Coordinates of N, CA, C and O in Angstrom, one line a residue:
M259 N -7.9 -8.0 -15.3 CA -6.8 -8.5 -14.4 C -5.5 -7.8 -14.7 O -5.2 -7.5 -15.9
L260 N -4.8 -7.4 -13.7 CA -3.5 -6.7 -13.9 C -2.3 -7.7 -13.8 O -2.3 -8.5 -12.8
E261 N -1.4 -7.6 -14.7 CA -0.2 -8.4 -14.6 C 0.6 -8.0 -13.4 O 0.7 -6.8 -13.1
P262 N 1.3 -8.9 -12.7 CA 2.2 -8.4 -11.7 C 3.2 -7.4 -12.2 O 3.7 -7.5 -13.3
L263 N 3.4 -6.3 -11.4 CA 4.3 -5.2 -11.9 C 5.3 -4.9 -10.8 O 4.9 -4.5 -9.7
R264 N 6.5 -5.0 -11.1 CA 7.6 -4.6 -10.2 C 8.3 -3.4 -10.7 O 9.1 -2.8 -10.0
Q265 N 8.0 -3.0 -11.9 CA 8.7 -1.8 -12.5 C 8.5 -0.6 -11.6 O 7.4 -0.3 -11.1
G266 N 9.5 0.2 -11.3 CA 9.4 1.4 -10.5 C 9.6 1.1 -9.0 O 9.8 2.1 -8.3
L267 N 9.6 -0.1 -8.6 CA 9.8 -0.4 -7.2 C 11.3 -0.6 -6.9 O 12.0 -1.3 -7.6
P268 N 11.8 0.2 -5.9 CA 13.2 0.1 -5.6 C 13.5 -1.4 -5.2 O 12.7 -2.1 -4.7
P269 N 14.8 -1.8 -5.4 CA 15.1 -3.1 -5.0 C 14.9 -3.3 -3.5 O 15.1 -2.4 -2.7
I270 N 14.3 -4.5 -3.2 CA 14.0 -4.8 -1.8 C 15.3 -5.3 -1.1 O 15.4 -6.5 -0.9
D271 N 16.2 -4.4 -0.9 CA 17.5 -4.8 -0.2 C 17.5 -4.1 1.1 O 17.5 -2.9 1.2
A272 N 17.4 -4.9 2.2 CA 17.4 -4.3 3.5 C 18.5 -3.3 3.8 O 18.3 -2.3 4.5
A273 N 19.6 -3.5 3.2 CA 20.8 -2.6 3.4 C 20.5 -1.2 2.8 O 21.1 -0.2 3.3
S274 N 19.7 -1.2 1.8 CA 19.5 0.1 1.1 C 18.3 0.9 1.6 O 18.2 2.1 1.3
V275 N 17.5 0.3 2.4 CA 16.3 1.0 3.0 C 16.9 1.8 4.2 O 17.6 1.3 5.1
S276 N 16.5 3.1 4.2 CA 17.0 4.0 5.3 C 16.1 3.9 6.5 O 16.6 4.0 7.6
S277 N 14.8 3.6 6.3 CA 13.9 3.4 7.4 C 12.7 2.5 7.0 O 12.4 2.6 5.8
S278 N 12.2 1.8 7.9 CA 11.0 1.0 7.6 C 10.2 0.8 8.8 O 10.7 0.8 9.9
A279 N 8.9 0.6 8.6 CA 8.0 0.3 9.7 C 6.9 -0.6 9.2 O 6.6 -0.6 8.0
S280 N 6.3 -1.4 10.1 CA 5.3 -2.3 9.6 C 4.3 -2.5 10.8 O 4.7 -2.4 11.9
C281 N 3.1 -2.8 10.4 CA 2.1 -3.1 11.4 C 1.1 -4.1 10.9 O 0.8 -4.1 9.7
A282 N 0.6 -5.0 11.7 CA -0.4 -6.0 11.4 C -1.7 -5.3 11.6 O -1.9 -4.5 12.5
L283 N -2.7 -5.7 10.7 CA -4.0 -5.1 10.7 C -5.1 -6.2 10.9 O -5.0 -7.2 10.2
P284 N -6.0 -6.0 11.8 CA -7.0 -7.0 12.0 C -8.0 -7.0 10.8 O -8.1 -6.0 10.0
A285 N -8.7 -8.1 10.6 CA -9.6 -8.2 9.5 C -11.0 -7.5 9.8 O -12.0 -8.1 9.7
R286 N -10.9 -6.3 10.1 CA -12.1 -5.4 10.4 C -11.9 -4.1 9.7 O -10.7 -3.6 9.6
Y287 N -12.9 -3.5 9.3 CA -12.8 -2.2 8.5 C -12.3 -1.1 9.4 O -11.7 -0.1 8.9
E288 N -12.4 -1.2 10.7 CA -11.8 -0.2 11.6 C -10.2 -0.2 11.5 O -9.6 0.7 11.9
A289 N -9.7 -1.3 10.8 CA -8.2 -1.3 10.6 C -7.8 -0.2 9.7 O -6.6 0.2 9.8
V290 N -8.6 0.3 8.9 CA -8.3 1.4 8.0 C -7.9 2.6 8.8 O -6.9 3.3 8.5
R291 N -8.7 2.9 9.8 CA -8.3 4.1 10.7 C -7.0 3.8 11.4 O -6.2 4.7 11.5
G292 N -6.8 2.6 11.9 CA -5.5 2.3 12.5 C -4.3 2.4 11.5 O -3.2 2.9 11.9
A293 N -4.5 2.0 10.3 CA -3.5 2.2 9.3 C -3.1 3.6 9.0 O -2.0 4.0 8.9
R294 N -4.2 4.5 9.0 CA -3.9 5.9 8.8 C -3.2 6.5 10.0 O -2.3 7.3 9.8
K295 N -3.5 6.1 11.2 CA -2.8 6.6 12.4 C -1.4 6.1 12.4 O -0.5 6.9 12.7
F296 N -1.2 4.8 12.1 CA 0.2 4.3 12.0 C 1.0 5.1 10.9 O 2.2 5.4 11.2
T297 N 0.4 5.4 9.8 CA 1.1 6.2 8.7 C 1.4 7.5 9.2 O 2.5 8.0 9.0
S298 N 0.5 8.2 9.9 CA 0.7 9.5 10.4 C 1.9 9.6 11.4 O 2.8 10.4 11.3
T299 N 1.9 8.6 12.3 CA 3.0 8.5 13.3 C 4.3 8.3 12.7 O 5.3 8.9 13.0
T300 N 4.3 7.3 11.7 CA 5.6 7.0 11.0 C 6.1 8.1 10.2 O 7.3 8.4 10.3
L301 N 5.2 8.8 9.4 CA 5.7 9.9 8.6 C 6.2 11.1 9.5 O 7.1 11.7 9.1
A302 N 5.6 11.3 10.6 CA 6.0 12.3 11.5 C 7.5 12.0 12.0 O 8.3 12.9 12.1
Q303 N 7.7 10.7 12.4 CA 9.0 10.3 12.8 C 10.1 10.5 11.7 O 11.2 10.7 12.0
W304 N 9.6 10.3 10.5 CA 10.6 10.5 9.3 C 10.6 11.9 8.8 O 11.2 12.1 7.8
D305 N 9.9 12.8 9.5 CA 9.9 14.2 9.0 C 9.3 14.3 7.6 O 9.8 15.1 6.8
L306 N 8.2 13.6 7.4 CA 7.5 13.6 6.1 C 6.1 13.9 6.2 O 5.2 13.5 5.4
T307 N 5.7 14.7 7.2 CA 4.3 15.0 7.4 C 3.7 15.8 6.2 O 2.5 15.7 6.0
D308 N 4.5 16.5 5.4 CA 3.9 17.2 4.3 C 3.4 16.2 3.2 O 2.6 16.5 2.3
R309 N 3.8 14.9 3.3 CA 3.3 13.9 2.4 C 2.1 13.1 2.9 O 1.6 12.2 2.2
F310 N 1.7 13.4 4.1 CA 0.6 12.6 4.8 C -0.6 12.5 4.0 O -1.2 11.4 3.8
D311 N -1.2 13.6 3.5 CA -2.5 13.5 2.8 C -2.5 12.5 1.6 O -3.4 11.6 1.6
D312 N -1.5 12.6 0.8 CA -1.5 11.7 -0.4 C -1.2 10.2 0.1 O -1.9 9.3 -0.4
V313 N -0.2 10.1 0.9 CA 0.1 8.7 1.4 C -1.0 8.1 2.2 O -1.3 6.9 1.9
A314 N -1.6 8.8 3.0 CA -2.7 8.3 3.8 C -3.9 7.9 3.0 O -4.6 6.9 3.2
L315 N -4.2 8.7 1.9 CA -5.3 8.3 1.0 C -5.0 7.0 0.3 O -5.8 6.1 0.3
V316 N -3.8 6.8 -0.1 CA -3.4 5.6 -0.8 C -3.4 4.4 0.2 O -3.9 3.3 -0.2
V317 N -2.8 4.6 1.4 CA -2.8 3.5 2.4 C -4.3 3.1 2.6 O -4.6 1.9 2.7
S318 N -5.2 4.1 2.8 CA -6.6 3.8 3.1 C -7.2 2.9 2.0 O -7.9 2.0 2.2
E319 N -6.9 3.3 0.7 CA -7.5 2.5 -0.4 C -6.9 1.1 -0.5 O -7.6 0.2 -0.7
L320 N -5.6 1.0 -0.3 CA -5.0 -0.3 -0.4 C -5.4 -1.2 0.8 O -5.7 -2.4 0.5
V321 N -5.6 -0.7 2.0 CA -6.0 -1.5 3.1 C -7.5 -1.9 2.9 O -7.9 -3.0 3.1
T322 N -8.3 -0.9 2.5 CA -9.7 -1.2 2.2 C -9.9 -2.3 1.1 O -10.7 -3.2 1.3
N323 N -9.1 -2.2 0.1 CA -9.2 -3.2 -1.0 C -8.8 -4.6 -0.4 O -9.4 -5.6 -0.8
A324 N -7.7 -4.6 0.4 CA -7.3 -5.9 1.0 C -8.4 -6.5 1.8 O -8.7 -7.7 1.8
L325 N -9.1 -5.7 2.6 CA -10.1 -6.1 3.5 C -11.4 -6.5 2.8 O -12.0 -7.5 3.1
R326 N -11.7 -5.8 1.7 CA -12.9 -6.0 1.0 C -12.8 -7.1 0.0 O -13.7 -7.9 -0.2
H327 N -11.7 -7.2 -0.7 CA -11.6 -8.1 -1.9 C -10.6 -9.3 -1.7 O -10.7 -10.3 -2.4
A328 N -9.7 -9.2 -0.7 CA -8.6 -10.2 -0.7 C -8.8 -11.3 0.5 O -8.1 -12.2 0.5
L329 N -9.8 -11.0 1.4 CA -10.0 -12.0 2.4 C -11.1 -12.9 2.1 O -12.2 -12.4 1.7
P330 N -11.0 -14.2 2.3 CA -12.1 -15.1 2.1 C -13.2 -14.8 3.1 O -13.0 -14.2 4.2
A331 N -14.4 -15.1 2.7 CA -15.6 -14.7 3.5 C -15.6 -15.4 4.8 O -16.1 -14.8 5.8
D332 N -14.9 -16.5 5.0 CA -14.8 -17.2 6.3 C -13.7 -16.7 7.2 O -13.4 -17.3 8.2
T333 N -13.0 -15.6 6.8 CA -11.9 -15.1 7.6 C -12.5 -14.6 8.9 O -13.4 -13.8 8.9
P334 N -12.0 -15.0 10.1 CA -12.5 -14.5 11.3 C -12.3 -13.0 11.4 O -11.2 -12.5 11.0
R335 N -13.3 -12.2 11.8 CA -13.2 -10.8 11.9 C -12.8 -10.3 13.2 O -12.7 -9.1 13.4
E336 N -12.6 -11.2 14.2 CA -12.1 -10.8 15.5 C -10.6 -11.0 15.5 O -10.1 -11.9 14.9
A337 N -9.9 -10.3 16.3 CA -8.5 -10.3 16.4 C -7.9 -11.7 16.3 O -7.8 -12.4 17.3
P338 N -7.5 -12.2 15.1 CA -6.8 -13.5 15.0 C -5.4 -13.4 15.5 O -4.8 -12.3 15.6
H339 N -4.8 -14.6 15.7 CA -3.4 -14.6 16.2 C -2.5 -14.2 15.1 O -1.4 -13.6 15.4
D340 N -2.8 -14.4 13.9 CA -2.0 -14.0 12.8 C -2.8 -13.1 11.8 O -3.4 -13.6 10.9
P341 N -2.8 -11.8 12.1 CA -3.6 -10.9 11.2 C -3.3 -11.1 9.7 O -2.1 -11.2 9.4
P342 N -4.3 -11.2 8.9 CA -4.1 -11.5 7.5 C -3.6 -10.4 6.6 O -3.2 -10.6 5.5
V343 N -3.7 -9.2 7.1 CA -3.3 -8.0 6.3 C -2.2 -7.3 7.1 O -2.3 -7.1 8.3
R344 N -1.2 -6.8 6.4 CA -0.1 -6.1 7.0 C 0.3 -4.9 6.1 O 0.4 -5.0 4.9
L345 N 0.6 -3.8 6.8 CA 1.0 -2.6 6.1 C 2.5 -2.4 6.4 O 3.0 -2.5 7.5
H346 N 3.2 -2.1 5.3 CA 4.7 -1.9 5.4 C 4.9 -0.5 4.8 O 4.4 -0.2 3.7
L347 N 5.7 0.3 5.5 CA 6.2 1.6 5.0 C 7.7 1.5 4.9 O 8.3 1.1 5.9
M348 N 8.3 1.9 3.8 CA 9.7 1.8 3.6 C 10.2 3.1 3.0 O 9.6 3.6 2.0
R349 N 11.3 3.6 3.5 CA 11.8 4.9 3.0 C 13.2 4.7 2.6 O 14.0 4.1 3.2
W350 N 13.4 5.2 1.4 CA 14.8 5.4 0.8 C 15.1 6.9 0.8 O 14.2 7.7 1.1
A351 N 16.2 7.3 0.5 CA 16.6 8.7 0.5 C 15.6 9.5 -0.4 O 15.2 10.6 0.0
S352 N 15.2 9.0 -1.5 CA 14.4 9.7 -2.5 C 13.0 9.1 -2.8 O 12.3 9.6 -3.6
R353 N 12.7 8.1 -2.0 CA 11.4 7.4 -2.3 C 10.8 6.9 -1.0 O 11.5 6.5 -0.1
L354 N 9.5 6.8 -1.1 CA 8.7 6.2 0.0 C 7.8 5.1 -0.6 O 7.1 5.4 -1.7
V355 N 7.7 3.9 -0.1 CA 6.9 2.9 -0.6 C 5.9 2.5 0.5 O 6.4 2.2 1.7
C356 N 4.6 2.4 0.2 CA 3.7 1.8 1.1 C 3.2 0.5 0.4 O 3.0 0.5 -0.8
A357 N 3.2 -0.6 1.2 CA 2.9 -1.9 0.6 C 1.9 -2.6 1.6 O 2.1 -2.5 2.8
V358 N 0.9 -3.2 1.0 CA -0.1 -3.9 1.8 C -0.1 -5.3 1.4 O -0.2 -5.7 0.2
R359 N 0.2 -6.2 2.4 CA 0.2 -7.7 2.1 C -1.1 -8.3 2.5 O -1.7 -7.9 3.5
D360 N -1.6 -9.1 1.6 CA -2.9 -9.8 2.0 C -2.8 -11.3 1.5 O -1.9 -11.6 0.8
P361 N -3.7 -12.2 2.0 CA -3.5 -13.6 1.7 C -4.0 -14.1 0.4 O -3.9 -15.2 0.0
S362 N -4.6 -13.2 -0.4 CA -5.1 -13.6 -1.7 C -4.1 -13.6 -2.8 O -3.4 -12.6 -3.0
P363 N -4.0 -14.6 -3.6 CA -3.1 -14.6 -4.8 C -3.7 -13.9 -6.0 O -3.1 -13.7 -7.0
D364 N -5.0 -13.5 -5.9 CA -5.7 -12.9 -7.0 C -5.2 -11.4 -7.3 O -4.9 -10.7 -6.4
S365 N -5.1 -11.1 -8.6 CA -4.7 -9.8 -9.1 C -5.7 -8.7 -8.6 O -6.9 -9.0 -8.6
P366 N -5.1 -7.6 -8.3 CA -6.1 -6.4 -8.1 C -6.8 -6.2 -9.4 O -6.3 -6.4 -10.5
M367 N -8.1 -5.8 -9.3 CA -8.9 -5.6 -10.4 C -9.2 -4.1 -10.6 O -9.8 -3.5 -9.7
A368 N -8.7 -3.5 -11.6 CA -8.9 -2.0 -11.9 C -10.3 -1.9 -12.6 O -10.7 -2.8 -13.3
R369 N -10.9 -0.8 -12.3 CA -12.2 -0.5 -12.9 C -12.1 -0.3 -14.4 O -11.1 0.3 -14.9
E370 N -13.0 -0.8 -15.1 CA -13.0 -0.6 -16.6 C -13.2 0.9 -16.9 O -13.9 1.6 -16.2
S371 N -12.6 1.3 -17.9 CA -12.7 2.8 -18.3 C -14.1 3.3 -18.6 O -14.4 4.4 -18.4
D372 N -15.0 2.4 -19.0 CA -16.3 2.8 -19.3 C -17.3 2.7 -18.1 O -18.5 2.9 -18.3
E373 N -16.8 2.3 -17.0 CA -17.7 2.2 -15.8 C -18.0 3.5 -15.2 O -17.3 4.5 -15.4
D374 N -19.0 3.6 -14.4 CA -19.4 4.8 -13.7 C -18.5 5.3 -12.6 O -18.4 4.7 -11.6
F375 N -17.7 6.4 -12.9 CA -16.8 6.9 -11.9 C -17.5 7.8 -10.8 O -16.9 8.2 -9.9
S376 N -18.8 8.0 -11.0 CA -19.5 8.7 -9.9 C -20.1 7.7 -8.8 O -20.6 8.2 -7.8
A377 N -19.9 6.4 -9.0 CA -20.3 5.5 -8.0 C -19.5 5.7 -6.7 O -18.4 6.2 -6.7
E378 N -20.1 5.3 -5.6 CA -19.4 5.5 -4.3 C -18.3 4.6 -4.0 O -17.4 4.9 -3.2
S379 N -18.2 3.5 -4.7 CA -17.0 2.6 -4.5 C -16.5 2.2 -5.9 O -17.1 2.4 -6.9
G380 N -15.3 1.5 -5.8 CA -14.7 1.0 -7.1 C -13.7 1.9 -7.7 O -13.2 1.6 -8.7
R381 N -13.3 3.0 -7.0 CA -12.3 3.9 -7.6 C -11.0 3.8 -6.9 O -10.1 4.6 -7.2
G382 N -10.8 2.8 -6.0 CA -9.6 2.7 -5.2 C -8.3 2.7 -6.0 O -7.4 3.4 -5.7
L383 N -8.2 1.8 -7.0 CA -6.9 1.7 -7.7 C -6.7 2.9 -8.6 O -5.6 3.4 -8.9
F384 N -7.8 3.6 -9.1 CA -7.7 4.8 -9.8 C -7.1 5.9 -8.9 O -6.2 6.7 -9.3
L385 N -7.6 6.0 -7.7 CA -7.0 6.9 -6.7 C -5.6 6.6 -6.4 O -4.7 7.5 -6.3
V386 N -5.2 5.3 -6.2 CA -3.9 4.9 -5.9 C -3.0 5.4 -7.1 O -1.9 6.0 -6.9
E387 N -3.4 5.2 -8.3 CA -2.6 5.6 -9.5 C -2.5 7.1 -9.6 O -1.5 7.6 -10.0
S388 N -3.6 7.8 -9.2 CA -3.6 9.3 -9.3 C -2.7 9.9 -8.3 O -2.1 11.0 -8.6
F389 N -2.6 9.4 -7.1 CA -2.0 10.1 -6.0 C -0.5 9.6 -5.7 O 0.2 10.2 -5.0
S390 N -0.2 8.4 -6.3 CA 1.2 7.9 -6.1 C 1.9 8.1 -7.4 O 1.3 8.4 -8.5
D391 N 3.3 8.0 -7.4 CA 4.1 8.1 -8.6 C 4.1 6.8 -9.4 O 4.2 6.9 -10.7
S392 N 3.9 5.7 -8.8 CA 3.7 4.5 -9.5 C 3.2 3.5 -8.5 O 3.2 3.7 -7.3
W393 N 2.6 2.4 -9.0 CA 2.1 1.3 -8.1 C 2.1 0.0 -8.9 O 2.3 0.0 -10.1
G394 N 2.0 -1.0 -8.2 CA 2.0 -2.4 -8.8 C 1.7 -3.4 -7.7 O 1.3 -3.1 -6.6
W395 N 1.9 -4.6 -8.1 CA 1.7 -5.7 -7.2 C 2.5 -6.9 -7.6 O 3.0 -6.9 -8.7
H396 N 2.8 -7.8 -6.6 CA 3.5 -9.0 -7.0 C 3.1 -10.1 -6.0 O 2.7 -9.9 -4.9
P397 N 3.1 -11.3 -6.5 CA 2.7 -12.5 -5.7 C 3.9 -12.7 -4.7 O 5.0 -12.5 -5.0
L398 N 3.5 -13.3 -3.5 CA 4.5 -13.7 -2.5 C 5.0 -15.0 -2.9 O 4.4 -15.8 -3.5
A399 N 6.2 -15.3 -2.4 CA 6.9 -16.6 -2.7 C 7.3 -17.2 -1.4 O 7.3 -16.6 -0.3
G400 N 7.7 -18.5 -1.5 CA 8.2 -19.2 -0.3 C 7.1 -19.6 0.6 O 6.1 -20.0 0.2
T401 N 7.3 -19.4 1.9 CA 6.3 -19.8 2.9 C 5.2 -18.8 3.0 O 4.1 -19.1 3.6
L402 N 5.3 -17.6 2.5 CA 4.2 -16.6 2.5 C 3.3 -16.8 1.4 O 3.7 -17.1 0.2
H403 N 2.0 -16.7 1.6 CA 1.0 -16.8 0.6 C 0.3 -15.5 0.4 O 0.1 -14.8 1.3
G404 N -0.1 -15.3 -0.9 CA -0.9 -14.1 -1.1 C -0.1 -13.1 -2.1 O 0.6 -13.6 -2.9
K405 N -0.3 -11.8 -1.8 CA 0.4 -10.9 -2.7 C 0.7 -9.6 -1.9 O 0.2 -9.4 -0.7
V406 N 1.4 -8.7 -2.5 CA 1.7 -7.4 -2.0 C 1.3 -6.4 -3.0 O 1.7 -6.5 -4.2
V407 N 0.5 -5.4 -2.6 CA 0.2 -4.3 -3.5 C 0.9 -3.1 -3.0 O 0.8 -2.8 -1.8
W408 N 1.7 -2.4 -3.8 CA 2.5 -1.3 -3.4 C 2.3 0.0 -4.2 O 1.8 -0.1 -5.3
A409 N 2.6 1.0 -3.5 CA 2.6 2.4 -4.2 C 3.9 3.1 -3.8 O 4.3 3.1 -2.7
L410 N 4.4 3.8 -4.8 CA 5.7 4.5 -4.6 C 5.5 6.0 -4.7 O 4.7 6.5 -5.6
F411 N 6.1 6.7 -3.8 CA 6.0 8.2 -3.8 C 7.5 8.7 -3.9 O 8.3 8.3 -3.1
R412 N 7.7 9.5 -4.8 CA 9.1 10.2 -4.9 C 9.1 11.3 -3.9 O 8.2 12.0 -3.7
L413 N 10.3 11.4 -3.2 CA 10.5 12.4 -2.2 C 11.4 13.4 -2.8 O 12.4 13.1 -3.6
P414 N 11.3 14.7 -2.4 CA 12.2 15.7 -2.9 C 13.6 15.5 -2.3 O 13.8 14.9 -1.2
D415 N 14.6 15.8 -3.1 CA 16.0 15.7 -2.6 C 16.1 16.6 -1.4 O 15.6 17.8 -1.4
T416 N 16.9 16.1 -0.5 CA 17.2 17.0 0.7 C 18.7 17.1 0.7 O 19.5 16.3 0.1
P417 N 19.3 18.2 1.3 CA 20.7 18.4 1.3 C 21.4 17.1 1.8 O 21.0 16.6 2.8
G418 N 22.5 16.7 1.2 CA 23.2 15.6 1.6 C 22.7 14.3 1.0 O 23.3 13.2 1.3
T419 N 21.7 14.3 0.3 CA 21.2 13.0 -0.4 C 21.3 13.2 -1.9 O 21.3 14.3 -2.4
R420 N 21.3 12.1 -2.5 CA 21.4 12.1 -4.0 C 20.3 11.2 -4.5 O 19.9 10.3 -3.9
Q421 N 19.8 11.6 -5.7 CA 18.7 10.8 -6.3 C 19.3 9.5 -6.8 O 20.3 9.5 -7.5
T422 N 18.6 8.4 -6.5 CA 19.0 7.1 -7.0 C 18.4 6.9 -8.4 O 17.3 7.3 -8.6
P423 N 19.1 6.2 -9.3 CA 18.5 5.9 -10.6 C 17.3 5.1 -10.6 O 17.0 4.4 -9.8

């Protein structure tokens, strides 16, 4: 079990986010393809297409994990009125965060170091850790239930922007 981790996540202050986008995802595995398409479109709008491969891989893993491990078995798999999984992309001047919200309060489970890494599944969080600059999760509070699993990508400085601490 992984302890909730907020370290490395920029403060969630709406005034400091330069751009953000969000989409609801149905409780079907086809949602992974939709999440990748949404990511592609959003990164193109933000002129970040050079980051697509890494970000899309991480988005795919986070959405797959939410669909596979965070939804109760009795979750309707046809378009519900309130989709249980949501993808958020947030951009700051020097950082991009992708976050996937799901209804489960359970911690993401990382593969044990002595497990078989040649297996076809079970490497999701290892890939997230490998392709992002940092990642973590935190439980939701208030009227929202579940958790958010996020991954942060540092962006290169562009003229006219400065690196935030």
